[in-house]
Amino acid sequence: MVTFTAAVLACQATPKQQPVVDGVPNIKPAEQQSLVCKEVVALIENYNYKKIKLNDSISSLILDKYIKALDGSKSYFQAADIKSFEQYRTTLDDDFRNGDLTGVFYIFNVYLKRYNEWINYSLNQVKAKYDFNQNDTYTYDREKMPWAASSAALNEIWKKRVKYELINLQIAGTPEAKNIETITKRYQNLKSQVAKLNNQDVFQMIMDAFTEVIDPHTNYFNPANAQAFNEDMARSFEGIGARLQLDNEVIKISEIIAGGPAFKSKLLSAGDRIVGVAQGNGEFEDIIGWRLENSVAKIKGPKGTKVRLKIIPAGHELSSKPVIIELTREKIIMEEQSAKKQVKTIESNGQTYKIGIIKVPGFYADFKAANAGDPNYKSTTRDVKLLIDTLKNKDKVDAIVMDLRANGGGSLLEAIDLTGLFIGRGPVVQVKDLRGKVEVSEATNNAPAWDGPFGVMVDRLSASASEIFSGAIQDYGRGIIMGTQTYGKGTVQSSIDLNKLVNPSLLQRLAALVSKEGSVSVSGASGGITPPQLGQINLTMAKFYRVTGSSTQHKGVMPDIIFPSVYPMDKIGEDTEPSALPWDVVPRSNFTPVKDLTAIRSSLVKLHEQRMAGSLDYKVLQQDIAEMKKRENETSVTLNESKLKTERDALEAKSLAKTNELRAARGLAALKKGEKAGKNEAFDFMENESLKVMADLMQIK
């Protein structure tokens, strides 16, 4: 794109002195974060689709967004703290442009002090004597309330929070001593975790507040988050093939990924704890008490390299002698997060149909492997093509349904290529860049991989690439869209590696400065200092439009067969984002629909509505949605144990009664209180009705 060559370090003004907050280790910004902040400002002001310039108004919005991100529940800051932060209300635009982060880091350090104060206070309150027969209440949602005027006011809030947590455990039937132990450990863990925060964590929060004010989908990722984002997009990573979690300051294996080195070695099991890591034949590092991501970074590594682990097997005391194992890292494919298929049978009007369902959780592609010439690189389209071939030639299905529910999108190119599997050759999406130039992107398939009856399931969480795909299928008349109005994300982001953007000589000078100041640095193979990693920005640089010319921005895709939304439409969606771009249109592209489904669509809607009129599942779904809306307005809860237990028991009984009513309608035995349904008894109402719609489609045709 562009290289910013300003002499950032040589010519910068003397940075402001960051105010010191007593009682906490004051976290300060690093030099590279100052550089990143300036580069992000330059990128946003010059290349963001909005063409927006930072000013005092944006500064004010950033401050409010940042304070809300730190303390959205108004449980830590006092009114006096908020008043003191007003000095930054109109200066953050200039500060960020100059790379000055002292003000926002100071705000975080104040938050850190308040956080520790109230956690310590809560720990002292856990063993206090409470009267659980009082008719007092705990207000858990304080977003619309004023900031607490004093420490005494916050003391009362936290005392009630501790009381509420104790009541919850008492209602569950555990002994008082055990409850005190559980809550104590909970707060000690909170204190331990916040002590592990570093300037990368703080900088990420600051940049999140900054970029979200610009638009909802321009995002900065610090180096660790950038790696996680790219691994998710590629559906692969390099390591030992184990999922890890933090359990009481110790890294524990939660899952072994099939096919990976850990799985093939048979030396590791879920529940094992890792207490030490060594690279190849190097010295072991004790990782007890480390942050999870720091431990993961040591255990992951390039394929072909060796890692040694000190393991305390599951069931053994932590004081036991560790077992030392050695593994060779490999490339791990995350199959469980890839496209999958299943086949279901539906009966309708005396006819039996086999329908294949392809669940696509995201539009992913391993661009690194593809660019390296790997013929077996991972991608959504390649995975789905194999599934279609199996469904068509082996399973002999009559129809296919694509499940894009909760699919938040991903690669634009994959959305285009995937559409080609169903329409063949033709325009799929139009993209307008920040200069106003519109380009049409086409699928280039000579013929569709599946030309039979087709449907797509969507919901409010289906966004971006999901909307490109489902919108194209609808516009071409290629299939029936079923579900709820989609998210409405009609913007395109470009991922920019900031290390490739900044002048290399500047990076070397920065690396030398960081090394001189004693910060952590890594020597390269030649003995020189490796430049610090700056992270990545996903910058909104274009908008996409359907082939009809209509943007999906704000409006999303409206299904042909509409279901009630289990997600609150007024709280989730692009149209709920204050900084979102508006809806607009561009000229229609030159495309030829596969079919005109207008008449068929009308018939399908009537048949669907007739079923819903007599559907118990539909009735219960509407009741559940109404109850959720009612609970959305609740902000407090009673602290009278008897009343709370009565309310909980009534809700549980009502839920169980509805569950058993639905089970009876499906010929299943009633559940008893506390009993859970088996996995094979799970029922997906929207999926079931969508299959019936597909049966209607085939019969009408």
XYZ file of C-alpha atoms in Angstrom:
701
model
C 0.000 0.000 0.000
C 2.296 2.722 1.290
C 5.381 3.090 3.471
C 5.272 5.744 6.181
C 8.845 6.977 6.460
C 8.536 9.788 8.988
C 11.473 9.824 11.385
C 9.257 8.854 14.271
C 11.929 8.287 16.868
C 14.476 10.856 15.826
C 12.171 13.841 15.556
C 9.442 13.120 18.072
C 8.724 15.598 20.816
C 9.688 14.794 24.363
C 6.901 12.501 25.627
C 4.691 13.680 28.465
C 5.424 12.388 31.928
C 2.899 9.692 32.809
C 1.186 10.411 36.174
C 2.051 7.853 38.839
C -0.701 5.904 40.610
C 0.256 4.832 44.113
C -0.241 1.263 45.261
C 0.053 -0.564 41.933
C 2.889 -1.427 39.534
C 2.373 1.350 36.998
C 2.097 -0.121 33.498
C 3.685 2.081 30.833
C 3.510 2.037 27.019
C 6.412 0.659 24.979
C 8.162 2.606 22.226
C 6.778 0.332 19.523
C 3.238 0.955 20.772
C 3.751 4.676 20.321
C 4.860 3.973 16.752
C 1.900 1.657 16.097
C -0.553 4.250 17.405
C 0.777 6.893 15.008
C 0.722 4.493 12.061
C -2.845 3.419 12.820
C -3.948 7.056 12.970
C -2.269 7.708 9.600
C -3.891 4.625 8.040
C -7.344 5.540 9.312
C -7.104 9.170 8.247
C -5.787 8.332 4.771
C -7.179 4.921 3.827
C -10.281 4.115 5.879
C -13.442 4.046 3.764
C -14.960 6.845 5.851
C -12.033 9.200 5.101
C -12.353 10.487 8.639
C -9.999 12.873 10.427
C -9.474 12.644 14.171
C -10.841 15.640 16.065
C -12.050 16.669 19.517
C -15.440 15.061 18.954
C -13.842 11.692 18.157
C -11.511 12.125 21.129
C -14.550 12.463 23.389
C -16.108 9.302 21.963
C -12.858 7.370 22.440
C -12.659 8.395 26.093
C -16.242 7.291 26.766
C -15.736 3.996 24.906
C -12.486 3.297 26.797
C -13.964 4.004 30.236
C -16.964 1.804 29.413
C -14.658 -1.018 28.278
C -12.811 -0.838 31.597
C -15.803 -0.408 33.881
C -19.064 -0.861 32.016
C -20.816 -1.993 35.193
C -19.698 1.152 37.111
C -18.341 -1.055 39.877
C -14.781 0.268 40.227
C -14.407 3.952 39.357
C -15.852 6.651 41.564
C -17.364 9.909 40.342
C -14.158 11.744 41.344
C -12.100 9.403 39.108
C -14.343 10.076 36.136
C -14.094 13.815 36.767
C -10.298 13.616 36.792
C -10.328 11.852 33.407
C -12.117 14.824 31.827
C -8.738 16.434 31.224
C -8.303 13.969 28.315
C -11.720 14.462 26.709
C -10.544 16.661 23.848
C -6.838 15.767 23.730
C -6.751 12.078 22.745
C -6.929 12.888 19.020
C -3.733 14.954 19.236
C -2.129 12.498 21.672
C -2.744 9.503 19.410
C -1.512 11.372 16.350
C 1.706 12.062 18.257
C 1.930 8.548 19.660
C 1.409 9.815 23.216
C -0.260 7.080 25.291
C 0.566 8.366 28.766
C -2.966 9.608 29.480
C -4.808 6.405 28.577
C -2.249 4.240 30.383
C -2.686 6.436 33.470
C -6.456 5.842 33.318
C -5.817 2.111 33.196
C -3.527 2.258 36.223
C -6.249 4.061 38.174
C -8.617 1.279 37.138
C -6.064 -1.315 38.258
C -5.840 0.322 41.685
C -9.624 0.452 42.067
C -9.966 -3.135 40.859
C -7.566 -4.421 43.491
C -9.209 -2.312 46.182
C -12.641 -3.802 45.571
C -11.392 -7.351 45.105
C -9.525 -7.064 48.425
C -12.619 -5.601 50.058
C -14.715 -8.476 48.703
C -12.259 -11.065 50.011
C -12.671 -9.551 53.475
C -16.463 -9.649 53.130
C -16.722 -13.329 52.184
C -16.557 -14.497 55.811
C -18.892 -11.783 57.101
C -22.244 -12.748 58.620
C -25.224 -12.116 56.351
C -28.948 -12.146 56.973
C -30.441 -13.982 54.009
C -34.001 -13.249 55.167
C -33.835 -9.500 54.523
C -35.820 -7.990 51.657
C -32.877 -6.099 50.136
C -31.873 -6.262 46.457
C -28.666 -6.296 44.424
C -28.539 -4.091 41.307
C -26.253 -5.968 38.933
C -26.819 -3.737 35.886
C -25.680 -0.214 36.764
C -24.939 0.998 33.242
C -27.633 3.710 33.328
C -26.993 4.681 36.947
C -24.655 7.478 38.104
C -21.095 6.749 39.178
C -20.726 6.010 42.881
C -20.001 9.187 44.825
C -17.839 7.565 47.505
C -15.951 4.477 48.622
C -18.735 3.783 51.099
C -21.274 3.601 48.238
C -19.100 1.117 46.333
C -18.528 -0.867 49.520
C -22.258 -1.413 49.735
C -22.466 -2.512 46.097
C -19.654 -5.059 46.492
C -20.997 -6.325 49.795
C -24.300 -7.086 48.081
C -22.495 -8.753 45.191
C -20.687 -11.103 47.593
C -23.964 -11.796 49.370
C -25.651 -12.624 46.056
C -22.865 -15.044 45.093
C -23.134 -16.776 48.470
C -26.918 -17.081 48.125
C -26.517 -18.675 44.700
C -24.283 -21.366 46.183
C -26.579 -21.873 49.172
C -29.573 -22.400 46.904
C -27.518 -25.058 45.084
C -27.307 -26.900 48.420
C -23.572 -26.770 49.193
C -22.386 -26.301 52.815
C -21.584 -22.802 54.105
C -17.882 -23.560 54.656
C -17.557 -24.858 51.098
C -19.316 -21.768 49.755
C -16.888 -19.462 51.559
C -13.969 -21.460 50.160
C -15.389 -21.316 46.602
C -15.979 -17.537 46.647
C -12.572 -16.901 48.238
C -10.820 -18.877 45.490
C -12.897 -17.071 42.866
C -11.743 -13.630 44.028
C -8.166 -14.756 44.579
C -8.123 -15.999 40.994
C -9.478 -12.644 39.753
C -6.700 -10.856 41.616
C -4.093 -13.257 40.254
C -5.241 -12.847 36.662
C -5.291 -9.053 36.715
C -1.738 -9.094 38.127
C -0.620 -10.796 34.909
C -1.814 -7.952 32.654
C 0.935 -6.201 30.711
C 1.257 -3.212 28.394
C 0.222 -5.309 25.385
C -3.123 -6.037 27.060
C -3.639 -2.378 27.935
C -2.634 -1.231 24.461
C -5.087 -3.689 22.906
C -7.945 -2.241 24.991
C -6.959 1.297 24.061
C -6.814 0.507 20.353
C -10.125 -1.366 20.527
C -11.799 1.733 21.967
C -10.136 3.891 19.297
C -10.959 1.775 16.241
C -14.532 0.935 17.321
C -15.321 4.655 17.369
C -14.176 4.867 13.745
C -16.238 1.901 12.540
C -17.247 -1.469 14.037
C -14.939 -3.560 11.851
C -11.664 -1.654 11.724
C -9.610 -3.533 14.319
C -6.036 -3.549 15.551
C -4.558 -6.874 16.731
C -1.474 -6.997 18.913
C 1.074 -9.653 17.816
C -0.482 -12.490 19.856
C -4.013 -11.672 18.723
C -2.864 -11.264 15.115
C -1.417 -14.780 15.193
C -4.658 -16.159 16.657
C -6.731 -14.345 13.998
C -4.623 -15.696 11.137
C -4.646 -19.232 12.550
C -8.423 -19.078 12.788
C -8.659 -17.871 9.192
C -6.360 -20.686 8.051
C -8.059 -23.287 10.317
C -4.572 -24.524 11.120
C -1.582 -23.883 13.372
C 1.806 -25.402 14.084
C 2.336 -27.090 17.434
C 1.721 -30.304 19.383
C -2.053 -30.562 18.834
C -3.467 -29.964 22.311
C -5.918 -27.410 23.662
C -4.752 -25.808 26.894
C -6.458 -23.976 29.735
C -5.333 -22.294 32.946
C -6.379 -24.119 36.117
C -5.236 -22.603 39.434
C -2.060 -21.095 37.956
C -1.169 -24.359 36.161
C -1.509 -25.145 32.446
C -3.848 -28.109 31.965
C -4.595 -30.050 28.787
C -8.324 -29.788 28.077
C -8.362 -31.695 24.792
C -6.077 -33.718 22.538
C -6.629 -32.929 18.844
C -6.972 -36.074 16.742
C -4.099 -36.629 14.315
C -1.638 -34.273 16.006
C 1.735 -35.150 17.594
C 0.226 -35.409 21.103
C -2.482 -37.764 19.796
C -0.069 -39.963 17.844
C 2.463 -40.166 20.681
C -0.125 -41.442 23.213
C 2.033 -39.750 25.868
C -0.497 -37.040 26.802
C -4.094 -37.122 28.006
C -6.777 -34.576 28.847
C -6.261 -33.505 32.453
C -2.469 -33.719 32.358
C -0.696 -30.575 33.611
C 2.353 -28.973 31.987
C 4.763 -27.433 34.499
C 7.883 -26.946 32.373
C 8.858 -26.376 28.722
C 12.196 -26.703 26.918
C 13.006 -25.980 23.278
C 14.817 -28.962 21.745
C 17.773 -29.794 24.009
C 17.633 -26.436 25.791
C 17.032 -25.704 29.466
C 13.570 -26.151 30.987
C 11.535 -23.096 31.963
C 9.104 -23.390 34.872
C 5.748 -22.081 33.561
C 3.633 -22.364 36.740
C 1.907 -19.023 37.279
C 2.498 -17.863 33.707
C -0.219 -16.303 31.567
C -1.908 -18.834 29.319
C -0.848 -17.185 26.042
C 2.788 -16.980 27.168
C 2.828 -20.695 27.947
C 1.099 -21.501 24.648
C 3.702 -19.445 22.760
C 6.465 -21.602 24.284
C 4.685 -24.872 23.478
C 3.746 -23.906 19.912
C 6.431 -23.566 17.276
C 7.409 -24.248 13.652
C 6.661 -27.722 12.325
C 9.619 -30.074 12.471
C 11.050 -28.539 15.638
C 11.185 -30.411 18.936
C 9.737 -29.405 22.295
C 10.175 -31.138 25.666
C 7.504 -30.948 28.356
C 7.466 -31.682 32.075
C 4.129 -33.368 32.745
C 2.211 -34.078 35.967
C -0.244 -36.804 34.853
C -3.960 -36.359 35.591
C -4.846 -37.579 39.080
C -1.323 -37.088 40.476
C -0.431 -34.466 43.075
C 1.309 -31.360 41.801
C 4.232 -32.258 44.068
C 4.745 -35.537 42.172
C 7.889 -36.029 40.106
C 7.212 -34.751 36.556
C 7.354 -37.043 33.538
C 9.497 -35.638 30.717
C 8.298 -36.207 27.155
C 9.537 -35.012 23.762
C 7.334 -34.166 20.776
C 8.024 -32.966 17.247
C 5.700 -30.173 16.246
C 3.504 -30.525 13.164
C 0.940 -28.533 11.246
C -2.432 -29.118 12.904
C -5.643 -28.894 10.889
C -8.639 -27.792 12.973
C -11.161 -30.161 11.436
C -13.781 -29.559 14.124
C -13.953 -25.913 13.007
C -14.212 -26.818 9.318
C -17.197 -27.544 7.090
C -19.025 -30.770 7.961
C -21.926 -32.749 6.521
C -24.768 -34.913 7.732
C -27.685 -36.590 5.986
C -31.254 -36.493 7.275
C -34.453 -38.087 6.028
C -37.738 -36.192 5.885
C -41.211 -37.500 5.056
C -43.819 -35.249 3.463
C -47.171 -36.165 1.881
C -46.199 -39.794 1.598
C -42.835 -39.008 -0.014
C -39.425 -39.651 1.579
C -36.479 -37.354 0.839
C -32.796 -37.556 1.755
C -31.369 -34.107 2.416
C -27.694 -33.311 2.966
C -26.862 -30.562 5.459
C -23.491 -28.819 5.155
C -22.553 -26.803 8.246
C -20.087 -24.025 7.417
C -18.845 -22.249 10.590
C -16.757 -19.658 8.742
C -15.235 -18.666 5.395
C -11.646 -19.713 5.959
C -8.562 -20.149 3.787
C -4.909 -20.906 4.504
C -3.496 -18.117 2.324
C 0.049 -18.760 3.511
C -0.075 -22.377 2.322
C -1.827 -21.402 -0.915
C 0.787 -18.754 -1.725
C 3.509 -21.297 -0.978
C 2.063 -23.589 -3.665
C 0.666 -26.250 -1.318
C -1.789 -28.227 -3.516
C -3.714 -29.378 -0.420
C -4.140 -25.999 1.262
C -7.174 -25.637 3.527
C -10.213 -23.624 2.380
C -13.980 -23.531 2.765
C -14.670 -24.023 -0.943
C -12.335 -27.016 -1.269
C -13.829 -28.656 1.829
C -17.420 -28.055 0.696
C -16.666 -29.330 -2.826
C -15.536 -32.671 -1.350
C -18.662 -32.814 0.837
C -20.916 -32.131 -2.163
C -19.250 -34.890 -4.151
C -19.863 -37.340 -1.295
C -23.481 -36.238 -0.793
C -24.179 -36.475 -4.518
C -22.372 -39.671 -5.450
C -22.333 -41.739 -2.264
C -25.250 -40.536 -0.126
C -27.476 -39.920 -3.175
C -29.275 -36.976 -1.558
C -32.302 -35.292 -3.131
C -31.438 -31.798 -1.883
C -28.723 -29.879 -0.023
C -29.089 -27.259 2.703
C -26.195 -24.963 3.666
C -26.224 -24.044 7.371
C -24.689 -20.583 7.819
C -26.190 -19.867 11.232
C -23.740 -18.048 13.529
C -21.280 -17.821 10.614
C -19.682 -14.402 11.071
C -17.951 -14.447 7.686
C -14.265 -14.448 6.814
C -12.623 -14.503 3.390
C -14.407 -12.562 0.642
C -12.685 -14.702 -2.014
C -14.046 -17.869 -0.406
C -17.585 -16.454 -0.445
C -17.224 -15.857 -4.204
C -15.712 -19.272 -4.929
C -18.281 -21.060 -2.762
C -21.130 -19.347 -4.610
C -19.651 -20.668 -7.857
C -20.225 -24.238 -6.640
C -23.961 -23.565 -6.924
C -24.388 -21.017 -9.743
C -21.440 -21.875 -11.983
C -20.035 -18.831 -13.770
C -21.310 -15.314 -13.100
C -21.072 -12.112 -11.009
C -21.350 -12.704 -7.245
C -20.587 -9.413 -5.515
C -19.778 -5.795 -6.316
C -17.101 -3.955 -4.344
C -16.819 -0.158 -4.116
C -13.483 1.166 -2.859
C -12.768 4.404 -0.994
C -12.319 6.232 -4.322
C -15.847 5.278 -5.354
C -14.724 2.803 -8.018
C -17.003 -0.257 -8.325
C -15.617 -3.630 -9.414
C -17.624 -6.792 -10.024
C -16.179 -10.060 -8.700
C -17.259 -13.197 -10.536
C -17.308 -16.918 -9.912
C -15.412 -18.658 -12.691
C -16.713 -22.237 -12.404
C -17.547 -23.783 -15.764
C -20.464 -25.619 -14.169
C -21.991 -25.849 -10.687
C -20.944 -28.721 -8.423
C -24.592 -29.029 -7.300
C -27.526 -28.014 -9.511
C -30.292 -29.750 -7.531
C -32.727 -28.302 -4.950
C -30.851 -26.013 -2.588
C -31.553 -24.028 0.583
C -29.584 -21.831 2.994
C -30.174 -21.382 6.743
C -29.184 -18.033 8.279
C -29.740 -16.152 11.527
C -28.935 -12.768 13.062
C -25.302 -13.820 13.591
C -24.794 -14.680 9.899
C -22.635 -11.814 8.650
C -20.314 -10.504 5.957
C -19.239 -13.384 3.667
C -22.343 -15.329 4.772
C -24.454 -12.443 3.500
C -22.569 -12.289 0.190
C -23.223 -15.988 -0.365
C -26.863 -16.087 0.748
C -27.632 -12.808 -1.047
C -26.208 -14.138 -4.330
C -28.122 -17.424 -3.994
C -31.322 -15.418 -3.443
C -30.679 -12.960 -6.296
C -29.957 -15.768 -8.760
C -33.072 -17.672 -7.701
C -30.723 -20.557 -7.015
C -32.203 -21.556 -3.659
C -34.459 -20.696 -0.737
C -33.101 -18.629 2.177
C -34.564 -19.608 5.572
C -34.112 -18.001 8.983
C -33.974 -14.467 10.360
C -32.717 -11.161 8.982
C -28.920 -11.367 8.916
C -26.407 -9.110 10.700
C -25.962 -6.466 8.000
C -22.166 -6.216 7.710
C -21.527 -4.935 4.224
C -17.958 -3.677 4.588
C -14.667 -5.134 3.403
C -11.499 -5.161 5.503
C -7.904 -5.551 4.365
C -5.436 -7.176 6.762
C -2.230 -5.141 6.985
C 0.937 -6.407 8.677
C 2.342 -3.259 10.283
C 5.890 -4.646 10.190
C 5.677 -4.637 6.385
C 4.293 -1.115 6.368
C 6.956 0.626 8.427
C 10.332 1.641 7.026
C 12.780 -1.236 7.828
C 15.494 1.161 9.005
C 13.032 2.645 11.462
C 12.260 -0.820 12.814
C 15.967 -1.532 13.298
C 16.425 1.723 15.201
C 13.406 0.896 17.311
C 14.787 -2.586 18.022
C 18.076 -1.100 19.130
C 16.296 1.390 21.372
C 14.162 -1.327 22.945
C 17.247 -3.472 23.543
C 19.133 -0.532 25.077
C 16.268 0.140 27.489
C 16.437 -3.450 28.701
C 13.139 -4.649 27.278
C 12.705 -8.211 26.086
C 14.369 -8.752 22.703
C 15.318 -11.733 20.590
C 18.540 -12.139 18.653
C 18.302 -13.278 15.060
C 20.324 -16.061 13.460
C 22.990 -13.584 12.398
C 23.370 -12.320 15.944
C 21.533 -9.054 15.258
C 18.480 -7.836 17.108
C 15.142 -8.980 15.726
C 12.801 -6.006 15.133
C 9.800 -5.942 17.476
C 6.499 -7.262 16.153
C 3.988 -4.434 15.677
C 0.829 -6.455 15.055
C -1.823 -6.154 12.377
C -4.708 -3.873 11.484
C -7.856 -4.959 9.663
C -8.814 -1.721 7.939
C -12.234 -1.032 6.395
C -11.391 -0.004 2.829
C -14.451 -0.915 0.773
C -18.155 -1.801 0.803
C -19.747 -4.733 -0.961
C -23.058 -4.875 -2.787
C -25.295 -7.592 -4.128
C -25.459 -8.155 -7.871
C -28.797 -6.283 -7.804
C -26.913 -3.187 -6.614
C -28.286 -3.185 -3.063
C -25.852 -3.085 -0.162
C -26.186 -5.613 2.656
C -24.891 -2.901 5.018
C -27.411 -2.296 7.814
C -30.191 -4.248 6.085
C -28.495 -7.612 5.704
C -30.316 -10.373 3.821
C -34.028 -10.863 4.407
C -34.896 -14.592 4.182
C -37.633 -16.003 1.978
C -38.963 -18.038 4.906
C -38.785 -15.960 8.089
C -38.367 -17.389 11.598
C -38.567 -15.502 14.913
C -35.120 -14.426 16.132
C -33.788 -15.843 19.388
C -31.233 -13.012 19.345
C -32.449 -9.493 20.275
C -32.617 -7.639 16.961
C -32.363 -4.257 18.705
C -29.087 -5.185 20.412
C -27.283 -7.355 17.840
C -26.682 -6.249 14.269
C -24.961 -3.572 12.213
C -27.941 -1.244 12.561
C -27.300 -1.138 16.333
C -23.726 0.177 15.883
C -23.465 4.003 16.172
C -20.311 4.178 14.015
C -21.571 1.877 11.228
C -21.601 3.015 7.609
C -25.033 3.701 6.044
C -26.977 1.607 3.530
C -26.824 2.661 -0.123
C -26.968 1.260 -3.642
C -24.846 1.014 -6.803
C -25.984 0.146 -10.346
C -27.135 -3.420 -10.999
C -24.489 -5.741 -12.422
C -24.991 -7.742 -15.620
C -26.188 -11.127 -14.350
C -28.753 -13.677 -15.448
C -30.832 -15.375 -12.735
C -30.885 -19.173 -12.774
C -34.606 -19.281 -12.014
C -37.483 -17.031 -10.992
C -38.693 -18.399 -7.662
C -41.250 -15.639 -6.991
C -44.328 -17.824 -7.444
C -42.769 -20.819 -5.699
C -41.613 -18.620 -2.816
C -45.168 -17.418 -2.224
C -46.432 -21.012 -2.074
C -43.643 -22.053 0.287
C -44.450 -19.192 2.676
C -48.125 -20.244 2.814
C -47.262 -23.873 3.542
C -44.754 -22.792 6.195
C -47.277 -20.495 7.892
C -49.894 -23.265 7.904
C -47.465 -25.560 9.729
C -46.510 -22.836 12.190
C -50.160 -22.180 13.050
C -50.386 -25.671 14.523
C -46.772 -26.058 15.692
C -46.160 -26.470 19.408
C -42.422 -25.822 18.866
C -43.222 -22.513 17.174
C -45.567 -21.514 19.981
C -42.988 -22.325 22.674
C -40.260 -20.482 20.726
C -42.388 -17.336 20.632
C -43.084 -17.658 24.360
C -39.365 -18.027 25.104
C -38.529 -14.943 23.030
C -41.206 -12.907 24.820
C -39.844 -13.977 28.213
C -36.283 -13.094 27.180
C -37.411 -9.600 26.159
C -39.103 -9.205 29.528
C -35.947 -10.213 31.393
C -33.822 -7.799 29.324
C -35.344 -4.896 31.246
C -34.509 -6.362 34.659
C -31.520 -4.779 36.401
C -31.721 -6.132 39.960
C -32.373 -9.314 41.910
C -33.689 -10.058 45.389
C -31.232 -10.995 48.139
C -33.905 -12.813 50.132
C -32.881 -16.452 49.879
C -36.400 -17.826 50.226
C -37.842 -15.488 47.581
C -34.947 -16.078 45.175
C -35.258 -19.854 45.578
C -39.010 -19.671 44.976
C -38.463 -17.610 41.808
C -35.750 -19.984 40.559
C -37.845 -23.071 41.328
C -40.840 -21.573 39.518
C -38.736 -20.774 36.424
C -37.163 -24.232 36.489
C -40.551 -25.921 36.844
C -41.988 -23.852 33.999
C -39.039 -24.687 31.773
C -39.255 -28.400 32.608
C -43.000 -28.418 31.894
C -42.433 -26.857 28.446
C -39.596 -29.273 27.707
C -41.725 -32.285 28.615
C -44.650 -30.950 26.592
C -42.379 -30.775 23.551
C -40.891 -34.203 24.290
C -44.357 -35.732 24.562
C -45.247 -34.300 21.152
C -42.168 -36.083 19.746
C -42.951 -39.357 21.522
C -40.160 -39.062 24.107
C -40.366 -39.882 27.807
C -40.689 -37.001 30.252
C -37.594 -35.785 32.077
C -37.440 -35.569 35.846
C -36.159 -32.530 37.733
C -32.395 -32.273 37.248
C -32.345 -34.894 34.496
C -30.727 -33.950 31.190
C -31.779 -35.020 27.712
C -29.449 -37.322 25.793
C -27.385 -35.946 22.921
C -29.334 -38.087 20.455
C -32.568 -36.472 21.664
C -31.559 -32.909 20.794
C -34.057 -31.187 18.509
C -33.255 -28.295 16.172
C -36.585 -26.676 15.348
C -35.296 -24.344 12.636
C -33.374 -27.132 10.940
C -36.382 -29.463 11.056
C -38.720 -26.870 9.573
C -36.133 -25.939 6.927
C -36.039 -29.578 5.792
C -39.834 -29.527 5.513
C -39.588 -26.370 3.401
C -37.148 -28.186 1.125
C -39.605 -31.072 0.810
C -42.297 -28.527 -0.153
C -39.926 -27.060 -2.735
C -39.328 -30.427 -4.365
C -43.044 -31.271 -4.420
C -44.074 -27.913 -5.890
C -41.461 -28.251 -8.616
